[in-house]
CSV table of C-alpha atoms and ligand atoms in Angstrom, one decimal:
chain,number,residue,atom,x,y,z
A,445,UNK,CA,8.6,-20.0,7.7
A,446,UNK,CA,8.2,-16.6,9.2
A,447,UNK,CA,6.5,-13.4,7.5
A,448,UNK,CA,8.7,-10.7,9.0
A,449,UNK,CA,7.0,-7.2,8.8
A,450,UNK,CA,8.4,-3.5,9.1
A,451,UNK,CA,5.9,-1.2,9.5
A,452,UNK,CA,7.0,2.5,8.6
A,453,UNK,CA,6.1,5.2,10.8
A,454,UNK,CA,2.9,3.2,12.5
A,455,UNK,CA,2.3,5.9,15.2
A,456,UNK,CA,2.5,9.2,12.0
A,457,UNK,CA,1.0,7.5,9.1
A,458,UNK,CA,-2.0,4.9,10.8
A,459,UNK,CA,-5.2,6.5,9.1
A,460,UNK,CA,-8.4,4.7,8.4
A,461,UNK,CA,-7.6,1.0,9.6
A,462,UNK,CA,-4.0,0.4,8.7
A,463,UNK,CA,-3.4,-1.5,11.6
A,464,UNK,CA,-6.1,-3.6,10.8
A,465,UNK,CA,-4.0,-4.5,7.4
A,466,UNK,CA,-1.5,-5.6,9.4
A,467,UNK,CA,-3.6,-7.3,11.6
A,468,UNK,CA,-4.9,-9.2,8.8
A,469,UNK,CA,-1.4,-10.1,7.5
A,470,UNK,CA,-0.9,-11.6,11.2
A,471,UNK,CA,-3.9,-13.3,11.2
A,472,UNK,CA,-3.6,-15.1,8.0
A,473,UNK,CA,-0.1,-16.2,8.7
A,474,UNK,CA,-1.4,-17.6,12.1
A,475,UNK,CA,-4.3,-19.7,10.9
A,476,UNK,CA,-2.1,-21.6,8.2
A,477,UNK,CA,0.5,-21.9,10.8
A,478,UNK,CA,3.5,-19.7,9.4
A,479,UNK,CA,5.4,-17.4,11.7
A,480,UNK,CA,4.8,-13.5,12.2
A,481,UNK,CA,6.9,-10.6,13.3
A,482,UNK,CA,6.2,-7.2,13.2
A,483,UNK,CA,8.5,-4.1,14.3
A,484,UNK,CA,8.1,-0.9,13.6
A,485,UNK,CA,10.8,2.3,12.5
A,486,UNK,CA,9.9,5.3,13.3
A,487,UNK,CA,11.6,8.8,13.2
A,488,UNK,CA,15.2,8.6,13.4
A,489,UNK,CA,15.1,4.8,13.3
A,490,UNK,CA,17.3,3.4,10.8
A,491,UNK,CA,16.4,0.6,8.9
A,492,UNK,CA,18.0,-3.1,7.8
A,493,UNK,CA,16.6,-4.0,4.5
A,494,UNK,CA,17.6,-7.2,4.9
A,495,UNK,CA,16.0,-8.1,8.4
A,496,UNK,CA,12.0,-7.7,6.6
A,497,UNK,CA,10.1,-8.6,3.7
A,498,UNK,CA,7.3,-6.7,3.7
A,499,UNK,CA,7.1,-2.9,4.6
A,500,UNK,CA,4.2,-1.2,5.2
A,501,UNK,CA,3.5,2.4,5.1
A,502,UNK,CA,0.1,3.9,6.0
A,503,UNK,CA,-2.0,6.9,5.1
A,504,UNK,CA,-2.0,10.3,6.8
A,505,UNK,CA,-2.8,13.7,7.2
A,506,UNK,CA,-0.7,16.4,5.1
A,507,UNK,CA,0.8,17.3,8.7
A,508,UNK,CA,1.5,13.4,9.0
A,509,UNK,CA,3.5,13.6,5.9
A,510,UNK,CA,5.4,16.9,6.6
A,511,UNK,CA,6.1,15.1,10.2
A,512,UNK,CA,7.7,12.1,8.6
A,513,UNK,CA,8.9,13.1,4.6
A,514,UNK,CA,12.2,14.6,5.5
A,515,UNK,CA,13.3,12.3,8.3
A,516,UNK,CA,12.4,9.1,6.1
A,517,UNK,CA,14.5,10.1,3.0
A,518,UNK,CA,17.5,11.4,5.6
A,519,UNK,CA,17.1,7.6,7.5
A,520,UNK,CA,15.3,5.0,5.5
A,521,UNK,CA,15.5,5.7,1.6
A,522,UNK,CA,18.7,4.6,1.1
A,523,UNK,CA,17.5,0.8,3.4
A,524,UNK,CA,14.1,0.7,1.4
A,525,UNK,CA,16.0,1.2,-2.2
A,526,UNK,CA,18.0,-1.4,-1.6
A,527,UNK,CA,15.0,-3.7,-0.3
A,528,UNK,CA,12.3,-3.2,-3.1
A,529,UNK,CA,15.7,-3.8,-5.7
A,530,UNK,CA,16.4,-7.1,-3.7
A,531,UNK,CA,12.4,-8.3,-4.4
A,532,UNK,CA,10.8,-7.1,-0.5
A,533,UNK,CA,7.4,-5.9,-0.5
A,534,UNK,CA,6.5,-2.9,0.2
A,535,UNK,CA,2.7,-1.3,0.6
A,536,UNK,CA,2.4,2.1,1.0
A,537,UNK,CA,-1.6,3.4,1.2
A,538,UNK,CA,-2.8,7.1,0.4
A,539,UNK,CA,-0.1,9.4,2.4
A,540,UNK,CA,2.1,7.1,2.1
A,541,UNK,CA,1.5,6.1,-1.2
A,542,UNK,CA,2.2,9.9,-2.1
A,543,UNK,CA,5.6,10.0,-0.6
A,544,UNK,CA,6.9,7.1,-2.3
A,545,UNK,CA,7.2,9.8,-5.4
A,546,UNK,CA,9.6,12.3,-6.6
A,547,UNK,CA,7.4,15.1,-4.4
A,548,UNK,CA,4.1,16.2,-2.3
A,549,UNK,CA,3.7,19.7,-3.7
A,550,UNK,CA,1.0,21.9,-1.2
A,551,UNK,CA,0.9,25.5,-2.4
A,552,UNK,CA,4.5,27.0,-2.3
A,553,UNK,CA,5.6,24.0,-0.3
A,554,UNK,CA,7.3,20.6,-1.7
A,555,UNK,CA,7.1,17.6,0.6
A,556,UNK,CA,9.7,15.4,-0.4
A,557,UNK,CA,9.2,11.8,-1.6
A,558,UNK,CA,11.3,8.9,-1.4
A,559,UNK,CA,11.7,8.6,-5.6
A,560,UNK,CA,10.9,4.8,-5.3
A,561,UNK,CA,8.4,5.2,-8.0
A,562,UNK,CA,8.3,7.6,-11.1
A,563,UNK,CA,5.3,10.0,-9.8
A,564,UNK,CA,4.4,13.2,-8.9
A,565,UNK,CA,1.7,14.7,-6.6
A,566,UNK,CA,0.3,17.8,-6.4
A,567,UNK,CA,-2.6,19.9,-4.8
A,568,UNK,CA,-4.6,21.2,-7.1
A,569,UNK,CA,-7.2,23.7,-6.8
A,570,UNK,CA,-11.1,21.4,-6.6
A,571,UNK,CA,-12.5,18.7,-4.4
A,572,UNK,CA,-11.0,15.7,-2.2
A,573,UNK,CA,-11.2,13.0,-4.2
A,574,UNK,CA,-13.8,11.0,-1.6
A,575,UNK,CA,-15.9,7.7,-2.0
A,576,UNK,CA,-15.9,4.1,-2.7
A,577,UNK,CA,-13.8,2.7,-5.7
A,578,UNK,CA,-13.1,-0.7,-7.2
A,579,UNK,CA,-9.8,-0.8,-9.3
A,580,UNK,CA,-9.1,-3.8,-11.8
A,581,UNK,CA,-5.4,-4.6,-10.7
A,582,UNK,CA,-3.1,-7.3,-11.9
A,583,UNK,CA,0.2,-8.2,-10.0
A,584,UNK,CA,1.3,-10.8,-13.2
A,585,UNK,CA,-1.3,-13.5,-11.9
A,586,UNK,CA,-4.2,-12.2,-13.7
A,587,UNK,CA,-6.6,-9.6,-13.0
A,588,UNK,CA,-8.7,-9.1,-10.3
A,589,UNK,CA,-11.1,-6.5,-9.0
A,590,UNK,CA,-10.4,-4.7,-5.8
A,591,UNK,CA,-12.7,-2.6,-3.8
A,592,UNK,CA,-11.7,0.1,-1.4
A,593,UNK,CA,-12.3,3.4,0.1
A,594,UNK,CA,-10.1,6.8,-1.5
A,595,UNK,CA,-10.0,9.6,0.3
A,596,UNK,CA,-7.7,12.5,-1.3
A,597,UNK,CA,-6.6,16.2,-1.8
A,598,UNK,CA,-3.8,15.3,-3.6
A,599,UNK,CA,-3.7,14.4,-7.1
A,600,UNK,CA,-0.8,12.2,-8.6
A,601,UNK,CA,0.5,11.6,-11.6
A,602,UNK,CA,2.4,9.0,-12.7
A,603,UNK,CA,6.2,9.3,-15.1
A,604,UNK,CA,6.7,7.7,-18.1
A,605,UNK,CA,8.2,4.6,-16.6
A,606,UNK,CA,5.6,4.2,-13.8
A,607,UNK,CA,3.2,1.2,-13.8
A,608,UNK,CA,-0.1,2.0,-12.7
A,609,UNK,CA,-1.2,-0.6,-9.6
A,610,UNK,CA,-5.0,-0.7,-11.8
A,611,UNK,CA,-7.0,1.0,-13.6
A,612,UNK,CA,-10.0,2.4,-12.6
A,613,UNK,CA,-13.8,0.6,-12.9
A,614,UNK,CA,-15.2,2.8,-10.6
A,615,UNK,CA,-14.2,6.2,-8.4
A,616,UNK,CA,-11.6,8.7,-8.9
A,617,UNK,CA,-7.7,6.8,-8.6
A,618,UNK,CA,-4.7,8.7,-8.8
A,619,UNK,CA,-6.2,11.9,-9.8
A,620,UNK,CA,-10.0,11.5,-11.1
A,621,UNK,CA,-9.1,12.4,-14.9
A,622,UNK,CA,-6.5,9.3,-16.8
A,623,UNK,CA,-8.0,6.3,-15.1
A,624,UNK,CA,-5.3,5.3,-13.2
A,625,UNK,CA,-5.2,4.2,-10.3
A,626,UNK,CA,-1.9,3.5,-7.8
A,627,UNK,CA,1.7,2.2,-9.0
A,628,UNK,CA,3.6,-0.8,-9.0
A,629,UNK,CA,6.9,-1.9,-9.3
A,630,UNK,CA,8.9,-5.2,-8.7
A,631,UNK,CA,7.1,-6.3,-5.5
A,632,UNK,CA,6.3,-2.5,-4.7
A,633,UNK,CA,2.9,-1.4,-4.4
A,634,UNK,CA,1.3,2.3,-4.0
A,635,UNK,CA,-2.1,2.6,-3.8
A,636,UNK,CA,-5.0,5.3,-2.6
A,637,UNK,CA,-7.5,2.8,-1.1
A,638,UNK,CA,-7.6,2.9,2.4
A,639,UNK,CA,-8.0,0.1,4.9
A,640,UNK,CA,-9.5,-2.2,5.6
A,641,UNK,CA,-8.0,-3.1,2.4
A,642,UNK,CA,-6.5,-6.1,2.7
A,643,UNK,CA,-9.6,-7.8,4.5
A,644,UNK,CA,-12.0,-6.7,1.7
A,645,UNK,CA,-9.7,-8.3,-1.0
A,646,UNK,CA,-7.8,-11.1,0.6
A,647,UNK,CA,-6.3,-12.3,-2.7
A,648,UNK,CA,-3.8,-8.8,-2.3
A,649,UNK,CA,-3.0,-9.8,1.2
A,650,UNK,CA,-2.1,-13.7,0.6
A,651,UNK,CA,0.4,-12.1,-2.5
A,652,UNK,CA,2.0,-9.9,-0.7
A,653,UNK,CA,2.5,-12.8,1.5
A,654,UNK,CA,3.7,-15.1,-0.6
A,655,UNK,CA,5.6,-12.7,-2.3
A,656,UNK,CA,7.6,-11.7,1.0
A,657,UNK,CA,8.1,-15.1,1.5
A,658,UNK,CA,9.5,-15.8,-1.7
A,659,UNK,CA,12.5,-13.5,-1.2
A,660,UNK,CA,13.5,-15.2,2.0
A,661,UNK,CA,12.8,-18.4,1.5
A,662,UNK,CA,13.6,-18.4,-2.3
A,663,UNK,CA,10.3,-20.6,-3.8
A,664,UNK,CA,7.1,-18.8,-4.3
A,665,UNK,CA,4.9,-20.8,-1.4
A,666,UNK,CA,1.8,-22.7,-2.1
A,667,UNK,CA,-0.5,-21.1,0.6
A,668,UNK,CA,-3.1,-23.1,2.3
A,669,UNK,CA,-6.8,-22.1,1.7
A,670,UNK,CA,-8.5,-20.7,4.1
A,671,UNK,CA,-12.6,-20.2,4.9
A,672,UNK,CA,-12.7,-17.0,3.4
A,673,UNK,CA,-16.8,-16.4,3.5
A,674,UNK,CA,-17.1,-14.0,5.5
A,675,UNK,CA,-14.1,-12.0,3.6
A,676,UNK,CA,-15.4,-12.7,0.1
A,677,UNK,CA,-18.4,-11.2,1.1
A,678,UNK,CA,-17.1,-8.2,2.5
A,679,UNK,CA,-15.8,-7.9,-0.7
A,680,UNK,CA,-19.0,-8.2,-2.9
A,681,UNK,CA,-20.3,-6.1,-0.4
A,682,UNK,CA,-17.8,-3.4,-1.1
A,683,UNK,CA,-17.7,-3.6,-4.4
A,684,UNK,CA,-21.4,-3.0,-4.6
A,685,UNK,CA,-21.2,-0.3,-2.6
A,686,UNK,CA,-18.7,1.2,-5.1
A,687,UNK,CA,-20.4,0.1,-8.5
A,688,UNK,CA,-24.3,1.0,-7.4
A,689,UNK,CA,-23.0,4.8,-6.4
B,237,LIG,N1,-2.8,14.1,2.9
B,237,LIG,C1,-3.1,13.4,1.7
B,237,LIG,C2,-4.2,14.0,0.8
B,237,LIG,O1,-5.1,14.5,1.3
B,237,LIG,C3,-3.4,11.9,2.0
B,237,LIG,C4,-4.5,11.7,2.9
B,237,LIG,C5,-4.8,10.3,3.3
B,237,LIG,O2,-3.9,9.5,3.5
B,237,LIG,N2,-6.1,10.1,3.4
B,237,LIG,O3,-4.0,14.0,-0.4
């Protein structure tokens, strides 16, 4: 079995660790002996939705996203469409998170979005939305708490047919007012936390790994256990550090 990774953009949309998520993904393919490839598509690049299973788009900077919004709906919407409909993952953090909506709208300015999920974010006049968070998220196996990191200006709001990623226990989510945080649908995720995320919560990591491997390889894998101490207290650590604030 091979995990086969795209990463989106991975030299515009990289803040805060998101090579480390992909690191991670690498890592816990290696020690349970499953295969690993990752390329990356970046502007102009078209994309085969069929050749990956799990995309990855990182945060950035509102410059980031004005570099990268047009040139990903002109070359790699109509690819990723036809991927998430087909069962691929994909993660998309902060920035990117944003532009897997209808719009980015910055003063007079609308960034566009990919419309892979029903939401729409704006900047509104106030604070980023800045500090530690833990989100109680359930991907259909039960919930869990996640712990992260949020850093935003932007505040988004989901449709009436969007399905938030969690809902807020601690920290701001999509826009510090309806306790939502993120968006999921069929193996697509959107969330504001930052990396490290997938270190901190390694339960996220080993489902969007098994999910991936699910669509090529057609049964949902048992994955091997792994010593996960050091991780799992990462995580209490971060969630601490998000519930004591
Ligand atoms: N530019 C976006 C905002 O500030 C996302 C920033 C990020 O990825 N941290 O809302």
């Amino acid at each position: 079995m091979e995990l086969r990774v795209l990463a989106l953009y991975p030299d515009q949309m990289n803040i805060y660790a998101d090579r480390g998520n992909i690191l991670f993904l690498q890592r816990r393919c290696e020690w349970r002996g499953i295969g690993f490839s990752c390329a990356g598509a970046g502007p102009g690049d078209r994309v085969d939705p069929a050749a990956h299973d799990l995309f990855y788009l990182g945060g950035g900077q509102d410059r980031d996203q004005r570099m990268v919004a047009a040139d990903m709906v002109e070359t790699k919407r109509e690819a990723l469409a036809s991927a998430v409909d087909d069962g691929a993952v994909l993660l998309a953090v902060c920035g990117g998170y944003q532009l897997l909506g209808h719009s980015y709208q910055l003063g007079e300015e609308r960034i566009p979005g990919l419309g892979l999920a029903d939401l729409e974010t704006v900047r509104e006049p106030g604070p980023r939305l800045i500090g530690n968070a833990a989100v109680r998220a359930d991907l259909d196996d039960g919930p869990r708490v996640i712990a992260g990191f949020e850093n935003h200006g932007g505040r988004t709001h989901l449709g009436g047919d969007a399905r938030p990623f969690g809902e807020v226990v601690k920290g701001f989510g999509n826009n510090g007012e309806d306790g939502l945080e993120g968006v999921q649908r069929d193996n697509l995720i959107g969330t504001y936390l930052h990396g490290p995320l997938l270190p901190k919560n390694t339960w996220l990591a080993d489902r969007l790994i098994a999910l991936a491997l699910e669509r090529r390889y057609g049964a949902f894998p048992e994955l091997e256990l792994l010593d996960d101490r050091m991780e799992l207290a990462a995580q209490q650590c971060a969630r601490r550090a998000a519930l004591d604030a």
